[in-house]
XYZ file of C-alpha atoms in Angstrom:
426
model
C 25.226 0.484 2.251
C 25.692 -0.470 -1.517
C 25.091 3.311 -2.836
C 27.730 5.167 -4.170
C 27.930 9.068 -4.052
C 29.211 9.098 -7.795
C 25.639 7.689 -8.334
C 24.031 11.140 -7.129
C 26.321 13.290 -8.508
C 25.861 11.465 -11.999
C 21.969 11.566 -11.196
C 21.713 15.398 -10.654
C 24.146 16.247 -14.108
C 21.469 14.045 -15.902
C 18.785 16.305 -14.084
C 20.637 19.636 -14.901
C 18.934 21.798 -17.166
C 19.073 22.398 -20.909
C 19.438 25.846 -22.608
C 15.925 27.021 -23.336
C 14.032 25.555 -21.741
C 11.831 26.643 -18.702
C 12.229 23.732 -15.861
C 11.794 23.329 -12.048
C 14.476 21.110 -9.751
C 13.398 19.885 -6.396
C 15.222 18.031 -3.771
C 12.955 16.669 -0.803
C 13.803 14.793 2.078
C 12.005 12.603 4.315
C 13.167 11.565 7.712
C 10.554 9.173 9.783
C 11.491 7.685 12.849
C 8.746 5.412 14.841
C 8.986 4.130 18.290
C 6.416 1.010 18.316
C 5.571 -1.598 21.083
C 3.839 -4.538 20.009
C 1.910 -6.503 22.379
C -0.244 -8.268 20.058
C 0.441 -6.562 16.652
C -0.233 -8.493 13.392
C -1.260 -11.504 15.462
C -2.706 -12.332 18.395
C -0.164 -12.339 21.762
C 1.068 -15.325 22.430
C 1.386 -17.118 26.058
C 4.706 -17.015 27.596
C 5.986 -14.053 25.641
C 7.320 -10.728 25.585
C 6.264 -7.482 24.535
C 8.282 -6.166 21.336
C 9.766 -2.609 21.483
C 11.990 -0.641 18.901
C 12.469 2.223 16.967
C 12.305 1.775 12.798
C 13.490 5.022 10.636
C 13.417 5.778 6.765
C 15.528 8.344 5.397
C 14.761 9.301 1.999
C 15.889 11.713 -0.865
C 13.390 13.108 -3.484
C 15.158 14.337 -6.484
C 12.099 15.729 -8.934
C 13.174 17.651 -12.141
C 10.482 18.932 -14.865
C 10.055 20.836 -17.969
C 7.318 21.180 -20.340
C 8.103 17.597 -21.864
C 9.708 16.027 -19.698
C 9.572 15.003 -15.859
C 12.272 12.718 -13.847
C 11.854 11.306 -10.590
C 14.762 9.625 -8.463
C 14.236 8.322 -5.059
C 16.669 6.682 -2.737
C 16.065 5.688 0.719
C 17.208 3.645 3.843
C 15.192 1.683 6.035
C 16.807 0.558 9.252
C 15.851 -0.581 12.925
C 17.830 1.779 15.388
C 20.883 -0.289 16.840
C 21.291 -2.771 13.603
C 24.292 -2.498 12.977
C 27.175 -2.580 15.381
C 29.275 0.705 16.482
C 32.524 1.842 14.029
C 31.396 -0.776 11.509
C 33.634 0.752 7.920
C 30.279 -0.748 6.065
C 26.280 -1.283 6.343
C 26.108 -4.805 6.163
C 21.855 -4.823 6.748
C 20.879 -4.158 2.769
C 19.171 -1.398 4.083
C 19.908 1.027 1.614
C 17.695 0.700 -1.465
C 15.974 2.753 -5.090
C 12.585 3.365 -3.943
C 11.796 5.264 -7.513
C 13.866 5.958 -10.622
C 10.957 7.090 -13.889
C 10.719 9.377 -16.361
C 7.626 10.827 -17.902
C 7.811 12.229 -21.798
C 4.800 14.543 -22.416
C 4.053 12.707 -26.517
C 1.331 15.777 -27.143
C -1.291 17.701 -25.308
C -3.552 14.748 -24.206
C -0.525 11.799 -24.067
C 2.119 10.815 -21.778
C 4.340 7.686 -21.306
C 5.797 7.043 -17.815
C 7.957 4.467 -17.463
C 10.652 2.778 -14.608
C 10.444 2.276 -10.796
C 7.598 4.043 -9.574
C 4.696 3.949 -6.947
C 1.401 3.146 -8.601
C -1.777 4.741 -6.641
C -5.424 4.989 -7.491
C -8.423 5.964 -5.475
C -8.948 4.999 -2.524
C -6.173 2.812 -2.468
C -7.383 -0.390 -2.374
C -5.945 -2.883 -5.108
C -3.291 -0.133 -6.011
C -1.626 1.722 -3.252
C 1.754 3.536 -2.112
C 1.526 1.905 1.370
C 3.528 4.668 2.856
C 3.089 3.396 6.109
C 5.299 0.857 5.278
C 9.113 2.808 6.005
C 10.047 0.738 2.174
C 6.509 1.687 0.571
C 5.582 -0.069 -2.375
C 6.892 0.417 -6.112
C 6.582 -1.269 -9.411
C 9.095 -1.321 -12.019
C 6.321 -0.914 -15.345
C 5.435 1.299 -18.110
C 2.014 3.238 -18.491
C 1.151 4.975 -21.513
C -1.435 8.014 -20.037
C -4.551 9.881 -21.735
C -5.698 13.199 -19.630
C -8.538 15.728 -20.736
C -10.718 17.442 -18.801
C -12.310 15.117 -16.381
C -10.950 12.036 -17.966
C -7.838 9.877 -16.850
C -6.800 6.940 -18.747
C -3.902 4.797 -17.731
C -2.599 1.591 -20.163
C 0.248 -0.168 -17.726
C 2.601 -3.003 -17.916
C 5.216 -4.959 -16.615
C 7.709 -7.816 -17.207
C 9.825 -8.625 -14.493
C 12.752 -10.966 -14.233
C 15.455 -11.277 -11.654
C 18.614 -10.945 -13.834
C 19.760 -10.694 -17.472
C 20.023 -14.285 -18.058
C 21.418 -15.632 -21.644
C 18.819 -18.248 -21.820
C 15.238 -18.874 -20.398
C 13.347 -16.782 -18.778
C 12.289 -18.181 -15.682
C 10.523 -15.767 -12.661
C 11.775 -17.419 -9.164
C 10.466 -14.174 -6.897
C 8.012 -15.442 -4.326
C 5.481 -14.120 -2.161
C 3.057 -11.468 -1.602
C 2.118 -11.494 -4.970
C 5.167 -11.239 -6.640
C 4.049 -10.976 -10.344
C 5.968 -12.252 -13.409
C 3.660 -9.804 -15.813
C 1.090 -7.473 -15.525
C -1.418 -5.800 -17.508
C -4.068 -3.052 -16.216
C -6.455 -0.535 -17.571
C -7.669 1.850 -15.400
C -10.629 4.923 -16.301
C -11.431 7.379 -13.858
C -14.363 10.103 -14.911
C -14.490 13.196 -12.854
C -17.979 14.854 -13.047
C -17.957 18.273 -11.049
C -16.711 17.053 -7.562
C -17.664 13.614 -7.772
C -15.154 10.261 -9.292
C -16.285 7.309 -10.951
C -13.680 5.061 -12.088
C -13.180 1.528 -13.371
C -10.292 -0.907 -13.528
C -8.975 -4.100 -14.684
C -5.633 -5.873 -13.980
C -4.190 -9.363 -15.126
C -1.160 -10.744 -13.300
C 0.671 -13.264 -14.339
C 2.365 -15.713 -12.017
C 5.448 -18.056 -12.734
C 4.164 -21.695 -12.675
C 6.291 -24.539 -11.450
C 5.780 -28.749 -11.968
C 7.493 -31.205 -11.032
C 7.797 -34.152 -8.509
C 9.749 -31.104 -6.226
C 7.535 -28.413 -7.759
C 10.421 -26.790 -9.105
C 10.315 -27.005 -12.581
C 9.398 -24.192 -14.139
C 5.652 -24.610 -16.475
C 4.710 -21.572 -17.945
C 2.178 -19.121 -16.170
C -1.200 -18.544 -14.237
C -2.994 -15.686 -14.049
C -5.532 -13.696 -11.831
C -7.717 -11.594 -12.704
C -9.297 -8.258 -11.162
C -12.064 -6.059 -12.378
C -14.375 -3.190 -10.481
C -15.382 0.034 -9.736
C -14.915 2.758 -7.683
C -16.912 6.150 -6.709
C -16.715 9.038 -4.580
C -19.778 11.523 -4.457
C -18.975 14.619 -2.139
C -21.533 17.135 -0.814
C -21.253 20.192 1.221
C -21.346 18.286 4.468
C -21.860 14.838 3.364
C -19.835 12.472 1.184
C -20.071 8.622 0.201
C -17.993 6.603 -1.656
C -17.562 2.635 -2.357
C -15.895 -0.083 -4.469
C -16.616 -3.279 -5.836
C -14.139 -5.792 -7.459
C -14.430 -8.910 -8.891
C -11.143 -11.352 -8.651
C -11.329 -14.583 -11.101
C -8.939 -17.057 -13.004
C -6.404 -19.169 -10.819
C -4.925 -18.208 -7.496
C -2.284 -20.847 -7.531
C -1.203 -22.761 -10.445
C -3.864 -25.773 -9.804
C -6.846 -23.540 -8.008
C -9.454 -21.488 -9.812
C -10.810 -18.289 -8.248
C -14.151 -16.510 -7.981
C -13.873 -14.143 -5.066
C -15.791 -10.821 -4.668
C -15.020 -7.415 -2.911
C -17.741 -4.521 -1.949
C -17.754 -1.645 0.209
C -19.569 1.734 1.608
C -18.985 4.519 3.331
C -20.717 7.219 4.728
C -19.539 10.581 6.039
C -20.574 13.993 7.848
C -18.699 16.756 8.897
C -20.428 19.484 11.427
C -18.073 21.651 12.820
C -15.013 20.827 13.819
C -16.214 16.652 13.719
C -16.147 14.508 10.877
C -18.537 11.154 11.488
C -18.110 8.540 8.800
C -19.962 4.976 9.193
C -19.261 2.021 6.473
C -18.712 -1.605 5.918
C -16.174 -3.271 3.791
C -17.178 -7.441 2.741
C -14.486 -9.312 1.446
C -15.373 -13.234 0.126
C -13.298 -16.334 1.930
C -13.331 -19.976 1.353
C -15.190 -22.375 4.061
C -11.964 -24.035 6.414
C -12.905 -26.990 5.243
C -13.693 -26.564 1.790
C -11.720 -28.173 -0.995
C -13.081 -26.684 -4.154
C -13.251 -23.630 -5.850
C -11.009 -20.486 -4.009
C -13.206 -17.979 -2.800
C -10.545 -15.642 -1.128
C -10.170 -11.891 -2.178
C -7.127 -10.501 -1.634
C -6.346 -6.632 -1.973
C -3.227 -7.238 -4.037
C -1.275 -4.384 -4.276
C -2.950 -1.829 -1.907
C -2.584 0.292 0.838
C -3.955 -2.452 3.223
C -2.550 -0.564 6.660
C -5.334 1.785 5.830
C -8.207 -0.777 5.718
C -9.712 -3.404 8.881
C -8.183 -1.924 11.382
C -4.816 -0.374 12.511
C -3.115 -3.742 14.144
C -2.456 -5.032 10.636
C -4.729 -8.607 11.856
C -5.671 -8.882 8.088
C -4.585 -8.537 4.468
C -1.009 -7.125 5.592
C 1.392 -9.969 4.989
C -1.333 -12.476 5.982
C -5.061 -13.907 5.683
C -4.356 -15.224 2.259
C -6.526 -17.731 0.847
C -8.617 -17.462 4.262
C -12.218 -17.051 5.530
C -13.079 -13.542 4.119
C -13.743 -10.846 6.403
C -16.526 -8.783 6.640
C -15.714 -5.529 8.613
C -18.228 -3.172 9.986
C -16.564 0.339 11.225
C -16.829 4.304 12.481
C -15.058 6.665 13.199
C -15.388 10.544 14.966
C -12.175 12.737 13.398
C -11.979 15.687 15.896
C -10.385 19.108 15.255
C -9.097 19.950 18.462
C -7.091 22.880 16.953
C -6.048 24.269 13.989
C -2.905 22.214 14.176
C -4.779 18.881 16.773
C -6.782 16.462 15.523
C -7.524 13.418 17.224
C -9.248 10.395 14.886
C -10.665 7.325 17.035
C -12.234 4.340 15.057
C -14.128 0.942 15.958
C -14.405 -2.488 13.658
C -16.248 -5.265 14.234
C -14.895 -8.001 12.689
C -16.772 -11.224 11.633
C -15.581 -14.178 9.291
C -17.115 -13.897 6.027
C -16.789 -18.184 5.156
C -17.520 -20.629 7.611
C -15.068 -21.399 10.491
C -16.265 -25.080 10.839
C -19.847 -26.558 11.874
C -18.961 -25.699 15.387
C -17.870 -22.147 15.808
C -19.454 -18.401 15.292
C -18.185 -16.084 12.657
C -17.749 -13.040 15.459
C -13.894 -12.732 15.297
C -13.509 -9.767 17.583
C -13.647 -5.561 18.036
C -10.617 -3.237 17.067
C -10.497 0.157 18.640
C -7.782 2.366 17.150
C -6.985 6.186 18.264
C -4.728 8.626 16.611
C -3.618 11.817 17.882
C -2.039 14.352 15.063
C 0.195 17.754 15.590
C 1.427 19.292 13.003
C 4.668 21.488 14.232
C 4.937 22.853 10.639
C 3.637 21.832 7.038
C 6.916 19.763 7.058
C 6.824 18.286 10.617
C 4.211 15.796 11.650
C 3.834 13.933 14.930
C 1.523 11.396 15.244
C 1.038 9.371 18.769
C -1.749 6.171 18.034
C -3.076 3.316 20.329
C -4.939 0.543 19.269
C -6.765 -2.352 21.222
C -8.712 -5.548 20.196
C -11.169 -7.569 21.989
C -10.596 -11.117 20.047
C -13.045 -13.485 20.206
C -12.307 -17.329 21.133
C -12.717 -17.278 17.336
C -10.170 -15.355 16.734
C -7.965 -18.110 18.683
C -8.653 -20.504 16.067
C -8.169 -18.493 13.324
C -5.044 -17.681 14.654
C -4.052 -20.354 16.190
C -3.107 -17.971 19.126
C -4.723 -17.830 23.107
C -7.575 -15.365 22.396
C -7.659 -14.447 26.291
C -4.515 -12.835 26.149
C -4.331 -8.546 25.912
C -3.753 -7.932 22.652
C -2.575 -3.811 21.943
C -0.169 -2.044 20.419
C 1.414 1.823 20.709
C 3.250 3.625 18.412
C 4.832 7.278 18.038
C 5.946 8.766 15.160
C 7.612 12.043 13.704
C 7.453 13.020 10.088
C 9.730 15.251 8.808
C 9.677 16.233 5.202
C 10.996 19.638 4.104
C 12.310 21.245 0.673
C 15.795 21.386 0.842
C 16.190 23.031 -2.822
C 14.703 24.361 -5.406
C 15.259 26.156 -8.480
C 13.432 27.490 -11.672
C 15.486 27.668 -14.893
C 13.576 29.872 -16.960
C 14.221 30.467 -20.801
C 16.638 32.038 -22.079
């Protein structure tokens, strides 16, 4: 563990208050420990191996401070697998110890704000811009967002420049993988009208390009584009909502890219039941297509949330693959004032072509998650999850379809205020 208690000490004098001036100090912690066996998780089950089975934990601290101009934000967590490091070790040698957030926001007038560091970025439903708290690390951006809020109207200006180091010369972006961006650019509109959302968005990234006999030379930049909508329209029992995004430019440094996204769903609540029914269609690329890339990819989202709970696509994988066009319910049942139990079904076809020869059926998810809340600050959730793959599947995967694919997890939030304090003028 590379963090230094000087660190938080020096972190809460910056945070203590100044003469005058009302202000609120928080400190929150998060403790989330999750027992998970994998027997098919992420990927189909392979033959001739065995079931995974461990326990994961992130402990974080939430230091918030705020006045009327200004608001601060530090986060610092660890992320570690229970039993990863050795008994009466003097030092944590797995890098699990890490700056989840670290941003200030200046209030510049009544409408204006600038907000700029490490922080999560988070829109809608989630989609291209998402926390992923699932994840124990989540998901952060170092940027800068100038904000516009009135009544009803949210406007967000962000950017971001990242490099690795402070290097004296050239400025070269070597980061890798999952859509690690040299730059980025977004606008994002949302319109609130009564209880219903409309919003719009578009975001450039900008990829470091290499050349080169090794491809290691570094050339510049390509860029991908997204654009689309979003909209939520609630009623008193009924309530639909839906996106659609448009992803275009280059999605490699020699590929162009013309890939769509478009989804709807539908819900009802009667009683103590909440029904919802949708489908979600995201474009792919025929196998054995050479030409234009066709893929969508939610870049930066909340994916866990989306196609199922198993994680078979668009978490860490199905890149640059055949689409995926996911048809789904659910039944949310409030078994209590402190149960619920939430049980969903996807059927899961290939959007592209899988080759001359072969369906696009891919297979049937069925996910279940129980909820009891102890407290407002303790959480236990218990979830199971099963799917039915399809000798399509297989080849997709390149795994034995016939094999039982299912996975079970357990997990126990707890996430109580452990100070606070209101400095009120003088």
């Amino acid at each position: 563990m590379n963090f230094k208690l000087p660190f938080l000490f020096f972190s809460l004098f910056l945070l203590y208050p100044i003469s005058g001036i009302s202000q609120n100090f928080y400190i929150d912690a998060d403790i989330r420990p999750r027992f998970e066996y994998r027997h098919g998780y992420g990927n189909l089950f392979p033959n001739d191996a065995k079931p995974a089975a461990f326990v994961t934990q992130r402990s974080r601290l939430n230091l918030d401070y705020n006045s009327e101009k200004l608001q601060t934000y530090i986060s610092i967590q660890d992320v570690s697998t229970w039993g990863d490091t050795r008994q009466i070790l003097p030092s944590d040698h797995n890098d699990s110890f890490s700056l989840f957030q670290a941003w200030a926001q200046l209030q510049l007038s009544d409408y204006f704000a600038v907000k700029l560091g490490r922080q999560v970025i988070s829109y809608d439903d989630q989609r291209i811009f998402g926390g992923l708290d699932w994840a124990m690390q989540g998901r952060s951006h170092d940027a800068l967002i100038l904000k516009y809020k009135s009544t009803g109207l949210t406007i967000d200006l962000g950017a971001a420049y990242n490099q690795e180091e402070p290097y004296l010369t050239g400025n070269t972006y070597a980061i890798q993988g999952f859509f690690s961006y040299k730059s980025m650019q977004y606008f994002y509109l949302k319109k609130e009208l009564g209880s219903a959302q409309f919003s719009i968005l578009f975001l450039n990234n900008g990829f470091q390009k290499f050349a080169g006999e090794n491809n290691d030379q570094p050339d510049g930049v390509y860029n991908r584009q997204t654009t689309g909508s979003y909209f939520r329209i609630p009623a008193k029992r009924f309530q639909i909502s839906g996106s659609a995004y448009y992803q275009f430019g280059y999605s490699s440094a020699q590929q162009e890219l013309s890939a769509y996204q478009f989804s709807l769903l539908g819900e009802y609540k009667l009683n103590n039941m909440q029904y919802g029914i949708g489908l979600e269609i995201l474009s792919g690329t025929d196998r054995e297509s050479e030409g234009i890339n066709k893929s969508f990819f939610p870049l930066y989202g909340t994916n866990h949330k989306f196609n199922g709970f198993m994680d078979y696509f668009y978490v860490g994988n199905h890149a640059n693959s055949v689409g995926l066009n996911d048809f789904h319910g659910k039944i949310n049942i409030n078994t209590g004032k402190l149960n619920s139990l939430l049980i969903k079904a996807h059927y899961f076809t290939s959007n592209a072509s899988l080759g001359e020869d072969h369906e696009k059926y891919l297979g049937t998810e069925l996910d279940a998650v129980f909820t009891h809340k102890f407290s407002k600050d303790i959480i236990l959730n218990l979830g199971y999850s099963h799917m039915f793959a399809s000798e399509n599947m297989g080849i997709l995967k390149s795994e034995n379809h016939q094999n039982t694919n299912n996975w079970a997890w357990a997990q126990l939030t707890i996430s109580p205020r452990i100070f606070q304090h209101n400095f009120t003028k003088d």
